[in-house]
Coordinates of C-alpha atoms in Angstrom, one line a residue:
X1 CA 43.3 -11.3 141.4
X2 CA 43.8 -14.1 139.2
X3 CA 41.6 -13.6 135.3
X4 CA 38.5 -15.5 135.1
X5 CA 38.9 -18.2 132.7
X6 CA 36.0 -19.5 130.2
X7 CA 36.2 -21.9 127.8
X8 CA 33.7 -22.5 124.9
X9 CA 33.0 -26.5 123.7
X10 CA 33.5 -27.2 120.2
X11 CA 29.9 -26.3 117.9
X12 CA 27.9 -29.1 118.1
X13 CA 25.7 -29.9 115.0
X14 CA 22.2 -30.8 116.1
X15 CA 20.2 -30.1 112.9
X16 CA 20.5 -26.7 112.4
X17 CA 21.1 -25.7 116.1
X18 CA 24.8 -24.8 117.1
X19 CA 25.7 -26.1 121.1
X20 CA 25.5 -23.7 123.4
X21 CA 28.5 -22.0 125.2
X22 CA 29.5 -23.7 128.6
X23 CA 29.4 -21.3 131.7
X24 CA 32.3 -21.1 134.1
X25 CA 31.1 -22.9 137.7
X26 CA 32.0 -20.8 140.7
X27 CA 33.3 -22.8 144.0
X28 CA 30.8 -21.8 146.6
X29 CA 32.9 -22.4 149.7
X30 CA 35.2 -19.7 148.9
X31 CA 33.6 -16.7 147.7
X32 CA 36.4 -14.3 148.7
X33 CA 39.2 -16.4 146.1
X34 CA 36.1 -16.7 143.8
X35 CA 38.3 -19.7 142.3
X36 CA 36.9 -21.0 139.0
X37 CA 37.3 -24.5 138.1
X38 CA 36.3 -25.1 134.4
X39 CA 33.2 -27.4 134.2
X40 CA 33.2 -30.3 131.4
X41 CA 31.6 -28.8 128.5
X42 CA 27.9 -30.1 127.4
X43 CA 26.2 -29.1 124.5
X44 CA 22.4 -29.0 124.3
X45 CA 20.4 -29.7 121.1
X46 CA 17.8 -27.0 120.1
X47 CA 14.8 -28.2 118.1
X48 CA 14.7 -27.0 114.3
X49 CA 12.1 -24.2 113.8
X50 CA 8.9 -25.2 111.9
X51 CA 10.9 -23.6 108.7
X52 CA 13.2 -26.1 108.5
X53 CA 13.6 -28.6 106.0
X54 CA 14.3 -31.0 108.2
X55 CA 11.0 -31.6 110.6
X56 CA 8.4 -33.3 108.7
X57 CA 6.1 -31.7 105.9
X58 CA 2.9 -30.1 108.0
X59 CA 0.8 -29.4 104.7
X60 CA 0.9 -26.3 102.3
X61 CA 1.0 -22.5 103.6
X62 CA -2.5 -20.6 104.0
X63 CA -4.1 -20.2 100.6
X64 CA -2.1 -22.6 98.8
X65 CA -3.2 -26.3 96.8
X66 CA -2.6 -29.0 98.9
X67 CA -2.9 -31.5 95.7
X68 CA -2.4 -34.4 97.5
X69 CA -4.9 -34.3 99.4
X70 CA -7.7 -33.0 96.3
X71 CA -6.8 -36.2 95.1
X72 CA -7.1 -38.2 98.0
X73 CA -10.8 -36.2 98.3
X74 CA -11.1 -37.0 94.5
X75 CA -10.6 -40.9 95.3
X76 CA -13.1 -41.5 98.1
X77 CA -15.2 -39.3 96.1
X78 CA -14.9 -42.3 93.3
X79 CA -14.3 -45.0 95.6
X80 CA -17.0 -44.2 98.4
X81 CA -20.2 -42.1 96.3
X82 CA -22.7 -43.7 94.3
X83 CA -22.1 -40.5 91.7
X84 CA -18.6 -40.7 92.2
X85 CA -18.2 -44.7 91.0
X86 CA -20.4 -44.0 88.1
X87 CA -18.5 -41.6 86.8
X88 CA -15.5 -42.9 87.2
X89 CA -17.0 -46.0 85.3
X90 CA -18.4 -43.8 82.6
X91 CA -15.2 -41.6 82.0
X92 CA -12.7 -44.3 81.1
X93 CA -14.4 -44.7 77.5
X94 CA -13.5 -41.1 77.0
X95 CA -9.7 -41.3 78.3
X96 CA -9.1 -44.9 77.0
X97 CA -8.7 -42.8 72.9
X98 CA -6.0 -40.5 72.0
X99 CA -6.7 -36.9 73.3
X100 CA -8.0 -33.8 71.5
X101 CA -10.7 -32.9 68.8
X102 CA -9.7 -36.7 67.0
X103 CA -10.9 -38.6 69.9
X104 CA -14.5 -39.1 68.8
X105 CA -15.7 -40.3 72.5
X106 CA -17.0 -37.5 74.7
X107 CA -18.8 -36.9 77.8
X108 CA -21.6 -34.5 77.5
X109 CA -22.0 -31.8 79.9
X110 CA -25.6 -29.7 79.4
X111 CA -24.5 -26.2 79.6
X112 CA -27.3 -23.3 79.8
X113 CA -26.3 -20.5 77.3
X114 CA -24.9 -20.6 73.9
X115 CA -21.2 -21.0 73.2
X116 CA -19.1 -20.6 70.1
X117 CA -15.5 -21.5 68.9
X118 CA -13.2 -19.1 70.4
X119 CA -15.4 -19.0 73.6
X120 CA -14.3 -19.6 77.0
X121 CA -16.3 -22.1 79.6
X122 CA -15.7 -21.8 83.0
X123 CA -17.5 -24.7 85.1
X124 CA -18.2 -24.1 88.9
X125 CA -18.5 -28.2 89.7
X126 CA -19.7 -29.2 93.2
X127 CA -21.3 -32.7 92.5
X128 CA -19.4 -36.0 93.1
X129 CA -19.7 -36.9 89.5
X130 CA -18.7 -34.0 87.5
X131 CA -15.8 -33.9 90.3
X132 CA -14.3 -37.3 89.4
X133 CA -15.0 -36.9 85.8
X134 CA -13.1 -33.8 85.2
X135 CA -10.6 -34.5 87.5
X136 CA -9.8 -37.3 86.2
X137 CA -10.2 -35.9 82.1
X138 CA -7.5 -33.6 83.6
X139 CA -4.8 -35.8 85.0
X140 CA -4.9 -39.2 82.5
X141 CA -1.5 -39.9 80.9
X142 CA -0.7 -38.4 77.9
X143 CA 2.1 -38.6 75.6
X144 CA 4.6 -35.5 75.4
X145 CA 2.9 -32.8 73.1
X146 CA -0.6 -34.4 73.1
X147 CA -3.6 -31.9 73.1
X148 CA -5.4 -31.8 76.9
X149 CA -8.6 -34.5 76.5
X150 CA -12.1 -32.6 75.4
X151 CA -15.5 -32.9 76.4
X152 CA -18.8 -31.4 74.7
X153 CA -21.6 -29.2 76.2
X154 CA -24.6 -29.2 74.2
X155 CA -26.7 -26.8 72.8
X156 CA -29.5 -25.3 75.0
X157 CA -31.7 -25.2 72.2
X158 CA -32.0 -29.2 71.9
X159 CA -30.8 -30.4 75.7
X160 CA -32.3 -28.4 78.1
X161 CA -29.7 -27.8 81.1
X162 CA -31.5 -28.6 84.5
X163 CA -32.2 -25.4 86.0
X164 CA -34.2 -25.0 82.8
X165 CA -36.6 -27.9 82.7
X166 CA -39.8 -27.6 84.4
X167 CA -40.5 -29.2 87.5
X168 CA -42.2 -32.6 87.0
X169 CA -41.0 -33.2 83.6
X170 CA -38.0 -34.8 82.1
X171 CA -35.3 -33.6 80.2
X172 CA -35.2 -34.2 76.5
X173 CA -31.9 -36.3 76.2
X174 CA -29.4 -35.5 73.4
X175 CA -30.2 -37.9 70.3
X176 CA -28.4 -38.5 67.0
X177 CA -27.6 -36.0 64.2
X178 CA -27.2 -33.4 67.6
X179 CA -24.6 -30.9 67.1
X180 CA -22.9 -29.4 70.2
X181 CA -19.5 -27.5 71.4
X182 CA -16.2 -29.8 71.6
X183 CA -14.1 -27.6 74.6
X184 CA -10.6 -28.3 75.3
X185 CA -9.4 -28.5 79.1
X186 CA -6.8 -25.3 79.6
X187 CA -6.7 -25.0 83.6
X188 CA -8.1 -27.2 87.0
X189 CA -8.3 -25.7 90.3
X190 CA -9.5 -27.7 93.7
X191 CA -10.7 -26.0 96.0
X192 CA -9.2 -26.7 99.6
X193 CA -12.0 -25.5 101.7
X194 CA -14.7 -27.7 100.5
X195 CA -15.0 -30.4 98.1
X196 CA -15.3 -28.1 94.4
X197 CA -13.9 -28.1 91.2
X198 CA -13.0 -25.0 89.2
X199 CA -12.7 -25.8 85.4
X200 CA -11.1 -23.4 82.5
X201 CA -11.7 -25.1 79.2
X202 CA -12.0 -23.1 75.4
X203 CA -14.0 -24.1 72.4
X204 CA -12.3 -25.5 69.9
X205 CA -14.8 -27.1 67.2
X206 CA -17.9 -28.4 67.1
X207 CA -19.2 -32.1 67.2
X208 CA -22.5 -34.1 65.8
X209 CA -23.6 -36.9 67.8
X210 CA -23.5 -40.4 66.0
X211 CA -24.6 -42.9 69.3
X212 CA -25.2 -42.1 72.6
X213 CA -23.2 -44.7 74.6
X214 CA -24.1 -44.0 78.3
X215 CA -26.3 -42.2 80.0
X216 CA -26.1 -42.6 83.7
X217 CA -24.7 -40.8 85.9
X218 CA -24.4 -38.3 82.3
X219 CA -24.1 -38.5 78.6
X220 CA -21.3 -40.2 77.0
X221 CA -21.8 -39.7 73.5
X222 CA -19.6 -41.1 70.1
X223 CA -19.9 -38.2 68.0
X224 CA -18.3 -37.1 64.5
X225 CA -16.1 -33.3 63.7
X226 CA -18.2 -30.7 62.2
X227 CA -16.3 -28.4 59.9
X228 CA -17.0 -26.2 57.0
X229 CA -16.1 -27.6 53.5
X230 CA -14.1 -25.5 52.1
X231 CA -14.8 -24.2 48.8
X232 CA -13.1 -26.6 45.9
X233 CA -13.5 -23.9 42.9
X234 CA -12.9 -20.5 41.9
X235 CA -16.6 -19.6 42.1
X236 CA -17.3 -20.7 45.6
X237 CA -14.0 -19.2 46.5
X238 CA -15.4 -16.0 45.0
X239 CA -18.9 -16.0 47.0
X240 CA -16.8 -16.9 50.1
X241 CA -14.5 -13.7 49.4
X242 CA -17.4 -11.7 48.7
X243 CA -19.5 -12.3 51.5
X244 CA -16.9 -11.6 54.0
X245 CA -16.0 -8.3 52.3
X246 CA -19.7 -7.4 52.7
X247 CA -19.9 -8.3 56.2
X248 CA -16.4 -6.5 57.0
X249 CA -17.5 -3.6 55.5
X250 CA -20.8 -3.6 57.5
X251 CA -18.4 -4.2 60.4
X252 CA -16.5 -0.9 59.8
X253 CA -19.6 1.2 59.4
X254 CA -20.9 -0.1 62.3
X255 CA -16.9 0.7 64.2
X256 CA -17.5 4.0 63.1
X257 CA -20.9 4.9 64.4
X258 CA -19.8 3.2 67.4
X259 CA -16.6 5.8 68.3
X260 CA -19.7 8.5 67.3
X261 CA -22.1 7.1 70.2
X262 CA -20.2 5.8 72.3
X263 CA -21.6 2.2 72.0
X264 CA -18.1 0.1 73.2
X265 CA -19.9 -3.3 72.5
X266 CA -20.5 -2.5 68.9
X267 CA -16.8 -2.0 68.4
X268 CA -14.7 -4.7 66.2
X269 CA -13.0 -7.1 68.5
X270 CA -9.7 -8.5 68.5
X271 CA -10.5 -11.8 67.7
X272 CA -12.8 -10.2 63.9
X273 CA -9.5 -8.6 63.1
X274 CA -7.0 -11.5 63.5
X275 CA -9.6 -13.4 61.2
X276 CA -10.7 -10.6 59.0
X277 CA -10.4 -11.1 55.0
X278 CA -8.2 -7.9 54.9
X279 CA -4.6 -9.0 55.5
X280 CA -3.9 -5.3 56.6
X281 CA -6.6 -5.4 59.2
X282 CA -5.1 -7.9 60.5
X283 CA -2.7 -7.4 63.8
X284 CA 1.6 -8.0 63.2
X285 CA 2.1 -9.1 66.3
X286 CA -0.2 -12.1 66.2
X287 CA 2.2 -15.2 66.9
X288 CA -0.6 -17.5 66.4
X289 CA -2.7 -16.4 63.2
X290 CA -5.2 -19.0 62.2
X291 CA -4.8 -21.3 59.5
X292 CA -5.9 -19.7 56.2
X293 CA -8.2 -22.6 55.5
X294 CA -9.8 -22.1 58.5
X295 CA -10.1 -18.2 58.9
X296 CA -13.1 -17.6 56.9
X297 CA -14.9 -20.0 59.5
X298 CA -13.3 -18.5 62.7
X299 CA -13.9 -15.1 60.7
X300 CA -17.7 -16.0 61.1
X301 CA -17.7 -17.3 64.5
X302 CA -16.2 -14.4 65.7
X303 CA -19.3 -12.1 64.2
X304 CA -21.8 -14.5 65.4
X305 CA -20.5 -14.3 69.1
X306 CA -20.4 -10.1 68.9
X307 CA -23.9 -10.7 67.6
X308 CA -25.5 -12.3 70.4
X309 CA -27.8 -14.5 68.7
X310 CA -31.0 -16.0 70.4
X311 CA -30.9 -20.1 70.6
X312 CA -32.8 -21.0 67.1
X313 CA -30.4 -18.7 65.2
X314 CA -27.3 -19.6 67.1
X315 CA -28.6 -23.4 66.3
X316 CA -28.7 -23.0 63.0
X317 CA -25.2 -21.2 63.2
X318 CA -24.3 -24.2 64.4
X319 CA -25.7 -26.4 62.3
X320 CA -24.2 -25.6 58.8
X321 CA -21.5 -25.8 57.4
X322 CA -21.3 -23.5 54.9
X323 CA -19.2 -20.4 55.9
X324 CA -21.0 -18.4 53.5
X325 CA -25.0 -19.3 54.7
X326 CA -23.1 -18.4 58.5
X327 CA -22.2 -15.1 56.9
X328 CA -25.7 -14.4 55.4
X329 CA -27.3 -15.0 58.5
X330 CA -25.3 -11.7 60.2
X331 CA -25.7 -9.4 57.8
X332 CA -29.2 -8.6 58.5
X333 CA -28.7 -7.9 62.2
X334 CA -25.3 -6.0 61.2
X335 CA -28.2 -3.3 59.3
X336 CA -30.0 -3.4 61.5
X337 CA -27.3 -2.1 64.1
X338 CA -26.4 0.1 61.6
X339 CA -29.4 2.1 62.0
X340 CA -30.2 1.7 65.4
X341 CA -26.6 3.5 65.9
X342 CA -27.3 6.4 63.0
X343 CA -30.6 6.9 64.2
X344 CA -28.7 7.6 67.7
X345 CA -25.9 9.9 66.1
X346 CA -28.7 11.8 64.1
X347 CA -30.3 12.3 67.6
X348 CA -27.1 13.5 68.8
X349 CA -26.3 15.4 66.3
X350 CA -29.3 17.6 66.4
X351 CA -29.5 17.8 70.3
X352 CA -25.7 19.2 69.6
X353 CA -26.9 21.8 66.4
X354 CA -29.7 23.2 69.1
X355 CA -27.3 23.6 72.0
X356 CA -24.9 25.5 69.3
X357 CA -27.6 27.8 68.2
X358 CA -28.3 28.7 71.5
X359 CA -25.0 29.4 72.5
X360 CA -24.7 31.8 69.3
X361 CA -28.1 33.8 70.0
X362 CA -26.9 34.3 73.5
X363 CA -23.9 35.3 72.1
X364 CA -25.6 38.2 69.9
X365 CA -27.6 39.3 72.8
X366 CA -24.8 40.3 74.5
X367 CA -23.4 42.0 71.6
X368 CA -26.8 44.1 71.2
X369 CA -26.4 44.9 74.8
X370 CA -22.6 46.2 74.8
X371 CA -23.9 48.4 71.6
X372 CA -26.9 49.9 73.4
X373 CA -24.2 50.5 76.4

């Protein structure tokens, strides 16, 4: 019986697919010799999987940014909406300066609670305007190491936020001499299911307006920086010192009441001890430490935000600049946690003192019982 012979064509490179091995051919009219006669080889081509890098791109994986096509949205958005065309109209002003707290050109954005430097604002932006605007605060052209752009919310207490203003009336607009929050752009997300903009920004100063430029389809404001002068002699530098020892030391009292009653929201934060006016308070591994001449401020922002002031106080937080006046204003509130807290250890303590004596006469009534035993 002579062997069976099979011979294998050369690999043939079709993208990725390899060609497949020729079969031998069988001579029907003489099955009992079963004579093999070797068929010229032919390779097939097998189409790439969807995997492969070489088909054509068929859009991101489930759950991942397609940011193509967010921008393409953001476009038509600005190209095909009344809101959108505004904005994009409005927003150049604010992109057409250098970046950062310096550029003195803003777009407004009326936020509904109070907000302080070292604060985070997250936006949740669904309308066509805000949409452009940010996304296009977001992705102008800067030069390598410049700051992200800024934009400003303003303070509740003098620009009512929509959801706020009764129906039929108008909202107040902001006006001059205004002071708001300047927040710096940290983080953009589009959302791929439906047309919204996540937005991650920090505070990082404060602004006053100076005009209002444009106010359709929002505010675009020039404004000036608001910081507090520092102190040019050795007595203000002593009332500074002073009144942030008083108010670190309230701090600590009201720490320690805090560990006695359990209050966690009463306890000092991180950010009061990487600004505190004790350099040992102060944690070692901070890589960032604030600048010494701006500490004391930060120092008081970071009480007034524990604090949770109402919107007059937190205005006129705002308002000064005087690190000391910001300091005054929490040390009142600061007592008065103080007592609210030892009023609630005294009550603990004494509900603790009766449980104790109870335990102990129980204790002696069994005594008196094993002696009468």
């Amino acid at each position: 019986m002579r062997p069976v012979v099979i011979r294998m064509a050369a690999p043939a490179m079709c993208g990725r697919a390899i060609g497949a091995v020729t079969r031998p051919h069988v001579d029907r009219f003489d099955r009992s010799r079963r004579i093999v006669h070797p068929r010229r080889a032919v390779s097939r081509c097998v189409r790439a999987s969807s995997s492969s890098s070489s088909n054509p791109w068929q859009g991101p994986p489930p759950g991942r940014l397609d940011e193509t096509a967010a921008r393409d949205r953001v476009m038509q958005l600005a190209s095909g909406t009344p809101q959108g065309q505004g904005a994009l109209e409005a927003v150049q002003g604010c992109v057409s300066v250098m970046p950062g707290m310096t550029n003195n050109r803003v777009m407004l954005f009326r936020y509904p609670g109070c907000k302080s430097p070292l604060d985070t604002v997250a936006l949740n932006l669904v309308q066509p305007r805000w949409v452009v605007a940010f996304d296009v605060l977001a992705n102008a052209p800067r030069r390598p190491g410049d700051p992200p752009f800024c934009f400003g919310v303003t303070h509740p207490a003098l620009t009512a936020p929509a959801e706020k203003v009764p129906e039929g009336e108008d909202p107040i607009p902001p006006k001059r001499g205004d002071v708001g929050m300047v927040c710096q752009i940290e983080d953009i997300y589009h959302d791929n299911r439906e047309e919204r903009l996540y937005v991650t920004s920090k505070v990082v100063g404060r602004y006053r307006i100076e005009r209002v430029v444009s106010e359709h389809p929002f505010y675009v404001a020039e404004t000036s920086q608001v910081v507090d002068s520092t102190p040019g002699d050795p007595e203000g530098e002593r009332a500074l010192h002073e009144a942030e020892t008083r108010v670190w030391n309230l701090l600590k009292e009201l720490d320690s009441l805090a560990v006695k009653t359990g209050e966690k929201n009463s306890r000092i934060d991180y950010d009061m001890r990487r600004t505190s006016p004790d350099p040992k308070e102060r944690p070692p591994w901070d890589t960032d430490p604030p600048k010494e001449d701006e500490r004391a401020e930060m120092f008081s922002w970071a009480v007034v935000r524990r604090l949770g002031f109402d919107e007059r106080a937190h205005l006129d937080a705002a308002r000064t600049e005087f690190t000391t006046a910001r300091l005054a204003q929490c040390e009142e509130p600061l007592r008065e946690g103080i007592a609210y807290l030892a009023a609630m250890a005294a009550v603990n303590g004494v509900a603790d003192g009766k449980d104790g004596d109870r335990g102990g006469d129980g204790d002696g009534e069994e005594e008196e019982e094993e002696e009468e035993a």
